[in-house]
mmCIF file of C-alpha atoms in Angstrom:
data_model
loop_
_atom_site.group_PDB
_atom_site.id
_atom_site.type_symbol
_atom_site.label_atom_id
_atom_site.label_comp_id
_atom_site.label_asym_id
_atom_site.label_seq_id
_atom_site.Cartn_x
_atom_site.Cartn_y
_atom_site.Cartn_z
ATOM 1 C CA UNK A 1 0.000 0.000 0.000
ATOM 2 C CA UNK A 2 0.954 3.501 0.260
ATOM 3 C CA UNK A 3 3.792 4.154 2.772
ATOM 4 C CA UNK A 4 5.849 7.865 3.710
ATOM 5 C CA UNK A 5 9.056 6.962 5.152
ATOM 6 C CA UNK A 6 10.990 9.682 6.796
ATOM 7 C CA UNK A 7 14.504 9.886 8.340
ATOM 8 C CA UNK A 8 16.431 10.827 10.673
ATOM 9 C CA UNK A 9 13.466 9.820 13.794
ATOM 10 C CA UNK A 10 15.628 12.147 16.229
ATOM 11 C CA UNK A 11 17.911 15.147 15.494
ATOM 12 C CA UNK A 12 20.054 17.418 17.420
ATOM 13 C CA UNK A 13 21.676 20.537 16.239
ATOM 14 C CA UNK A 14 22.786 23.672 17.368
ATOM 15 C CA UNK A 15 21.646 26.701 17.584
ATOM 16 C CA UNK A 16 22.407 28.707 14.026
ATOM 17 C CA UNK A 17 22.776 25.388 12.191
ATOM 18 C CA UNK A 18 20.705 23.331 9.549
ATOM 19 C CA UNK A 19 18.541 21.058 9.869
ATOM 20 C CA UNK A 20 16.963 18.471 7.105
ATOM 21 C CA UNK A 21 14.399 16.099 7.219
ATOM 22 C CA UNK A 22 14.460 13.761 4.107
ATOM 23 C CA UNK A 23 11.137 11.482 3.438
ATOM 24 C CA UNK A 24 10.316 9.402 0.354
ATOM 25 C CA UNK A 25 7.115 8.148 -0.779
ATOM 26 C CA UNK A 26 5.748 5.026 -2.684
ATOM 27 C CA UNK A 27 2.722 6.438 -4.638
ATOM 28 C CA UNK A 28 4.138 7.949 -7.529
ATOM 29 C CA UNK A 29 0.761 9.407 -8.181
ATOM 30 C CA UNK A 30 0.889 11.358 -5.542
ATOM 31 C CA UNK A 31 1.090 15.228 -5.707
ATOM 32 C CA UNK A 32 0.262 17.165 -2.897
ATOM 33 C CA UNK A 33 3.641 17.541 -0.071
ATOM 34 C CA UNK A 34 2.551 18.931 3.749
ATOM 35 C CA UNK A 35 4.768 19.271 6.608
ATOM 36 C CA UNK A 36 3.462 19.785 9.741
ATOM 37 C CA UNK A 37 5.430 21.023 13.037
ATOM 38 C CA UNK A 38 3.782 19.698 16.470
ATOM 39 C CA UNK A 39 5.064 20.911 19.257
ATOM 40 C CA UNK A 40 4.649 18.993 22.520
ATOM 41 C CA UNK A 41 1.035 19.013 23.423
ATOM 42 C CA UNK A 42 -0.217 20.984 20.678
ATOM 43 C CA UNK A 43 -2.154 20.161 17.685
ATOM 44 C CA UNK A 44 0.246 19.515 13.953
ATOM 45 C CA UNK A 45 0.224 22.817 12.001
ATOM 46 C CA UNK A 46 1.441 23.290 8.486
ATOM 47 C CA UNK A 47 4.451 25.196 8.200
ATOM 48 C CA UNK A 48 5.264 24.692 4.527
ATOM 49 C CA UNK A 49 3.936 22.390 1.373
ATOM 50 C CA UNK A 50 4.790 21.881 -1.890
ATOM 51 C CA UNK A 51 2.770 20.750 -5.090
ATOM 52 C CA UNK A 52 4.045 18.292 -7.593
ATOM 53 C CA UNK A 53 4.485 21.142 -10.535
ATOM 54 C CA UNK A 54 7.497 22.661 -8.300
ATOM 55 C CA UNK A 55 10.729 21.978 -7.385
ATOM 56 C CA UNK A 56 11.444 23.825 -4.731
ATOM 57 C CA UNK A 57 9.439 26.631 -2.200
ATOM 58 C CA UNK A 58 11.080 28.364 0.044
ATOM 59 C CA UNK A 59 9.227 30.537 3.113
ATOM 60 C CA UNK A 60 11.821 32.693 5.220
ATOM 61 C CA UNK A 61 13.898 29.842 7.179
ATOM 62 C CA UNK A 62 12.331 27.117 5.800
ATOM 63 C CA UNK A 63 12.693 25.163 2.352
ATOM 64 C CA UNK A 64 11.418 22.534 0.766
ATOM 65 C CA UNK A 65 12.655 20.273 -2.505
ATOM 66 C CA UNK A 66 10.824 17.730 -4.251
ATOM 67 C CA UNK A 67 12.433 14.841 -6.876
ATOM 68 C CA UNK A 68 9.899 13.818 -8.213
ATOM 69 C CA UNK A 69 11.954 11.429 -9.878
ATOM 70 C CA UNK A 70 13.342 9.798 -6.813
ATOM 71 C CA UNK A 71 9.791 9.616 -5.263
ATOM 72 C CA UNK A 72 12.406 12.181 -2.623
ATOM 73 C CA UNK A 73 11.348 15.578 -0.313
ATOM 74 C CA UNK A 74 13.139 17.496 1.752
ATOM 75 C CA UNK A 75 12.696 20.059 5.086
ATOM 76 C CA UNK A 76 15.366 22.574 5.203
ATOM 77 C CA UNK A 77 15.404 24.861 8.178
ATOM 78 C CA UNK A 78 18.095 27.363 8.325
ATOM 79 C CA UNK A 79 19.461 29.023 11.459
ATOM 80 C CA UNK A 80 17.739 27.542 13.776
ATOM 81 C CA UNK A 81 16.085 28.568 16.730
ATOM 82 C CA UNK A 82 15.026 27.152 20.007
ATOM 83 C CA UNK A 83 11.648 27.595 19.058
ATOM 84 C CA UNK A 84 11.941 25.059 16.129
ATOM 85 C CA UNK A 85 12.282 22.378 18.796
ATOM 86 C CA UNK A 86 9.478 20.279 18.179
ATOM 87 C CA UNK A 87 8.149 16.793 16.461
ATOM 88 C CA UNK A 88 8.413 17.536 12.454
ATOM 89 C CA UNK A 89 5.604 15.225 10.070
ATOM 90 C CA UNK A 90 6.180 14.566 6.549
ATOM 91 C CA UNK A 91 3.014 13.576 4.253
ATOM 92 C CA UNK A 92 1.932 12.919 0.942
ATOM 93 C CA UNK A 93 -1.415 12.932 -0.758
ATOM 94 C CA UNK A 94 -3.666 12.486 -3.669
ATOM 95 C CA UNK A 95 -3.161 9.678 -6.210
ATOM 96 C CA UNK A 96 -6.638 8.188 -5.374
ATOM 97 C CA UNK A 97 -8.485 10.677 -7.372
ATOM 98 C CA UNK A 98 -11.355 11.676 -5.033
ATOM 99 C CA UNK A 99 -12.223 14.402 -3.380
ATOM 100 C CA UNK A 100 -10.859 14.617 -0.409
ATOM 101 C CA UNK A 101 -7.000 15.157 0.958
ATOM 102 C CA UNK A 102 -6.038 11.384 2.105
ATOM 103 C CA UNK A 103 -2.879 12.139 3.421
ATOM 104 C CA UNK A 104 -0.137 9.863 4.257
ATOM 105 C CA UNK A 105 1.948 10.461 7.219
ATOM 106 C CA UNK A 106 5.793 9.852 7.542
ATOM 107 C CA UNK A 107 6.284 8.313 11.071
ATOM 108 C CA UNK A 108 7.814 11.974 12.677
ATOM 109 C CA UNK A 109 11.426 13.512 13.397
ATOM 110 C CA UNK A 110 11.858 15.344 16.822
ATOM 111 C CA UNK A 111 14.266 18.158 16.494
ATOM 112 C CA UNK A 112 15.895 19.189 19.376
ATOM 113 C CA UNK A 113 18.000 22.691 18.987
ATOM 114 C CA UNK A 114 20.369 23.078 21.447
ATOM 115 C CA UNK A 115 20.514 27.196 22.508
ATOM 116 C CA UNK B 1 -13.807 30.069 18.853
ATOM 117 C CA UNK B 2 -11.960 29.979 15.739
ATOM 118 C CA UNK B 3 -10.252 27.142 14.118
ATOM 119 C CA UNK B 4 -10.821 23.318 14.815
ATOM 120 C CA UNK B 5 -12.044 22.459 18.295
ATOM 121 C CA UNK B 6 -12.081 19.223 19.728
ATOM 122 C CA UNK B 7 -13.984 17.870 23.460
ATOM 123 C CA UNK B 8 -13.351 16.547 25.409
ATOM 124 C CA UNK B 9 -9.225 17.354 25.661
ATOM 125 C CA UNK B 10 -8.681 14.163 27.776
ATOM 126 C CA UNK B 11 -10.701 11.066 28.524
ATOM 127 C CA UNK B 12 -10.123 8.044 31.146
ATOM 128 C CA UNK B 13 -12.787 5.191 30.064
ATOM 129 C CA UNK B 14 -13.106 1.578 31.341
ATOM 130 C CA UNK B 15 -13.341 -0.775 28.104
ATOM 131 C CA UNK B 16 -17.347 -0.981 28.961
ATOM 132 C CA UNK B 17 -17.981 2.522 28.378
ATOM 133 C CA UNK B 18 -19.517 4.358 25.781
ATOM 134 C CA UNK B 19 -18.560 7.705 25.432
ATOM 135 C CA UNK B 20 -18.382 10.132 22.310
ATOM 136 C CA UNK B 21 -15.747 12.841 20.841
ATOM 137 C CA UNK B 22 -16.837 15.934 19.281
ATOM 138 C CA UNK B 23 -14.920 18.098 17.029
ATOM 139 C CA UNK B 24 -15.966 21.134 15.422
ATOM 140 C CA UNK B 25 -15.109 23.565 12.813
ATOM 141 C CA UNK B 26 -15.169 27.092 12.184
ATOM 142 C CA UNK B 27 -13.321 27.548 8.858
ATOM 143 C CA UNK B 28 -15.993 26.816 6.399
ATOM 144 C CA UNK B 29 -14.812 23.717 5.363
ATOM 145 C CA UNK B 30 -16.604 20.184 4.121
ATOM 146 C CA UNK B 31 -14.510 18.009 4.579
ATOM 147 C CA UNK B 32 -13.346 16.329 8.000
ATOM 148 C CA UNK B 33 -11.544 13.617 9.082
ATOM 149 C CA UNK B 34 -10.465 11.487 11.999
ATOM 150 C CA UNK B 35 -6.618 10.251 12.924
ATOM 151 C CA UNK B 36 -5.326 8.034 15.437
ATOM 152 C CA UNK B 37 -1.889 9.623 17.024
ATOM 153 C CA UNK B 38 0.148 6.840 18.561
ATOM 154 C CA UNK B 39 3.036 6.933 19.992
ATOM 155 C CA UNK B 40 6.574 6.155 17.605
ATOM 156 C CA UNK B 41 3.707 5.636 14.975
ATOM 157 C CA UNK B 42 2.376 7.618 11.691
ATOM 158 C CA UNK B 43 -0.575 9.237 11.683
ATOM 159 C CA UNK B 44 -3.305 6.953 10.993
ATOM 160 C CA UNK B 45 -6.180 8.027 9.170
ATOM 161 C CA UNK B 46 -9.583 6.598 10.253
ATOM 162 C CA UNK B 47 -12.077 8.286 8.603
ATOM 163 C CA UNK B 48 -12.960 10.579 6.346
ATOM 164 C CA UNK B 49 -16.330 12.678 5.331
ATOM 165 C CA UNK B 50 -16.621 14.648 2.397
ATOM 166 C CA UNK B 51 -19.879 16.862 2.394
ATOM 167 C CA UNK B 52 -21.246 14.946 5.376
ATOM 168 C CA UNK B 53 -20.886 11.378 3.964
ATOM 169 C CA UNK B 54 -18.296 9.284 4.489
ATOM 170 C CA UNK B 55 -16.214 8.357 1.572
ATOM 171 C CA UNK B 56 -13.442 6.760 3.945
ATOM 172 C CA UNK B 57 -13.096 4.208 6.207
ATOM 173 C CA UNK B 58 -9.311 2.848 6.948
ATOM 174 C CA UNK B 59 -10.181 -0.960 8.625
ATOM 175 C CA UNK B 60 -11.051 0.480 11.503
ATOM 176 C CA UNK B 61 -12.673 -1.829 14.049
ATOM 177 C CA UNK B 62 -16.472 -1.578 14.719
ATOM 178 C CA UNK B 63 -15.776 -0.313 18.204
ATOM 179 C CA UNK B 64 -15.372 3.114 16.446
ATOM 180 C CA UNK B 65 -18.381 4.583 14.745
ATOM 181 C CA UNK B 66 -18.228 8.343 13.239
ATOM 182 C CA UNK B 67 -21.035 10.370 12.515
ATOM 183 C CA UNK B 68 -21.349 13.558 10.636
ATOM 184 C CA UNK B 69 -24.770 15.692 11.338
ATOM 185 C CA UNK B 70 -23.411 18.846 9.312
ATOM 186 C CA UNK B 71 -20.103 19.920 7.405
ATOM 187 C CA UNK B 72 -19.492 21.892 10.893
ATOM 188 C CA UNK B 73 -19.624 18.769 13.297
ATOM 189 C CA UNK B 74 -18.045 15.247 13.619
ATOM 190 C CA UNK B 75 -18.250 12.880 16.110
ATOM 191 C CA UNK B 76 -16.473 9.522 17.104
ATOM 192 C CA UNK B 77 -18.537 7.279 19.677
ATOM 193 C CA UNK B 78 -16.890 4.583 21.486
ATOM 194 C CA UNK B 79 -17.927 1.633 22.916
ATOM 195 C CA UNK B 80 -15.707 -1.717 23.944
ATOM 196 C CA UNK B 81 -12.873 -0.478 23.204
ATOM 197 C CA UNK B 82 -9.276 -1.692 24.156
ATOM 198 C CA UNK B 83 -6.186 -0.642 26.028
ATOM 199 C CA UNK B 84 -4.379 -0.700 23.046
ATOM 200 C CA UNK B 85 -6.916 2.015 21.550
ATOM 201 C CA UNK B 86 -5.416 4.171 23.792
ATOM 202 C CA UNK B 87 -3.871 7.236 22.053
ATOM 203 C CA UNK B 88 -4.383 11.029 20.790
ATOM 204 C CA UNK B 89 -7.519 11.300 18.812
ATOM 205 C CA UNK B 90 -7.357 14.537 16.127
ATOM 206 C CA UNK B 91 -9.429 15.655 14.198
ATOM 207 C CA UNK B 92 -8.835 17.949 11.037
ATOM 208 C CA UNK B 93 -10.898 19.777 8.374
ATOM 209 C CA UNK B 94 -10.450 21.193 4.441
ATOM 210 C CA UNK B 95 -11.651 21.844 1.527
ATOM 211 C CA UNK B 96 -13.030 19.553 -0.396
ATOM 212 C CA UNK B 97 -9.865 19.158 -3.514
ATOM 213 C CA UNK B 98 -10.495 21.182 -6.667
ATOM 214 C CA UNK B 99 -10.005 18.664 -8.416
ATOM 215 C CA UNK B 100 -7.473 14.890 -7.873
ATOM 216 C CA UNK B 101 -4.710 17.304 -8.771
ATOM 217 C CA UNK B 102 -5.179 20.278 -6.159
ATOM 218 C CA UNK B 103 -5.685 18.885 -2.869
ATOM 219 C CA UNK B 104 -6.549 21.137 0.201
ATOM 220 C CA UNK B 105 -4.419 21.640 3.261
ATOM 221 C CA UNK B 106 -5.795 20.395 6.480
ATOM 222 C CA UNK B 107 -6.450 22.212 10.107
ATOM 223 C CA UNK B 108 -5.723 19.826 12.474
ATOM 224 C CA UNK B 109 -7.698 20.282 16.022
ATOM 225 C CA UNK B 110 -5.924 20.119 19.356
ATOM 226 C CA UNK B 111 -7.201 16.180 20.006
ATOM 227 C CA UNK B 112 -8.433 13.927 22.715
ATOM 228 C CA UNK B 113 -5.925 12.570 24.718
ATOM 229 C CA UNK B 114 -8.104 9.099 25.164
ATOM 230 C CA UNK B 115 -6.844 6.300 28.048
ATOM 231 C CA UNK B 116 -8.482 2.976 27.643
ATOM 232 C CA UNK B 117 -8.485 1.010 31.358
#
């Protein structure tokens, strides 16, 4: 079936450096890329997404690249903050041509900057 | 109250109960769906409604039984359920896609923290 899988699970950095978050996907029909920041207790909220016509999107700090061919995306968070500790989801949708977002979920990577 | 809401925040239940979870959203949206947050696991998408009928259902066991009144309102009743049901409940909304090309982006709710005895 469909399946995100999404790497590294845990990440440490410090503060001012880089972070990535790499996740590929199995559906190549799929065409629709959230990522969703939750920090601990709080509900996921999109912080960036991408669309299967673009490469790349970029929003401030935060980047994100798509390969289609590779079935690869990317997070890229630049000079990071303390703030950007928190658990990062990958997902993928569409391919199933209905009407509704079915999204699939990448299994998380909590980023930990260290101030 | 803007956004997605969700009640009750947390629930303690003994596997005989029945209770229900209510989300509800202020966006304008008609679509909603249910996930199942466990812990070191994805995301798992139970169910979804798309103009108040359900055009999704994920496997998910018979103890779980949605129900959509209006594109503002969805709930999840419980009954029998299991320890290992245990887990954070959320609930999200969108737009229905504009087509299998352009999906929507979904609001997520802040869950129901749900512990199964």
């Amino acid at each position: 079936g469909e399946n995100v899988e999404q790497h590294p699970s845990t990440l440490s950095v410090q503060e001012g450096d880089s972070a990535v978050i790499k996740c590929t996907y199995s559906d190549s029909a799929s065409n629709y890329f959230p990522w969703y920041k939750q920090e601990l207790g709080k509900r996921p909220q999109l912080i960036i997404d991408i669309r299967s016509n673009v490469g790349e999107k970029k929003d401030q700090r935060i980047a994100v690249t798509l390969n289609k061919t590779a079935k690869h995306f990317s997070l890229h968070i630049t000079e990071t903050q303390p703030e950007d500790s928190a658990v990062y989801f990958c997902a993928a949708s569409g391919g199933y041509g209905g009407a509704t977002n079915k999204l699939i979920f990448g299994t998380g990577t909590l980023l930990a900057v260290q101030p | 109250e803007t956004g997605v809401t969700q009640t009750p925040r947390h629930l303690v239940m003994g596997m005989t109960n029945k209770k229900s979870l209510k989300c509800e959203q202020h966006l304008g949206h008609n679509a909603m769906y249910w996930y199942k947050q466990s812990a070191k696991k994805p995301l798992e998408l139970m169910f979804v409604y798309s103009l108040e009928e359900r055009v999704e259902n994920n496997s998910v066991p018979s103890r779980f039984s949605p129900e959509c009144p209006n594109s503002s309102h969805l709930f999840l009743h419980l009954h029998t359920l299991q320890p290992e049901d245990s887990a954070l409940y959320l609930c999200a909304s969108s737009q229905l896609a504009g087509g299998p090309g352009f999906p929507h982006t979904q609001y997520f709710g802040p869950g129901t923290r749900l512990t199964v005895l």
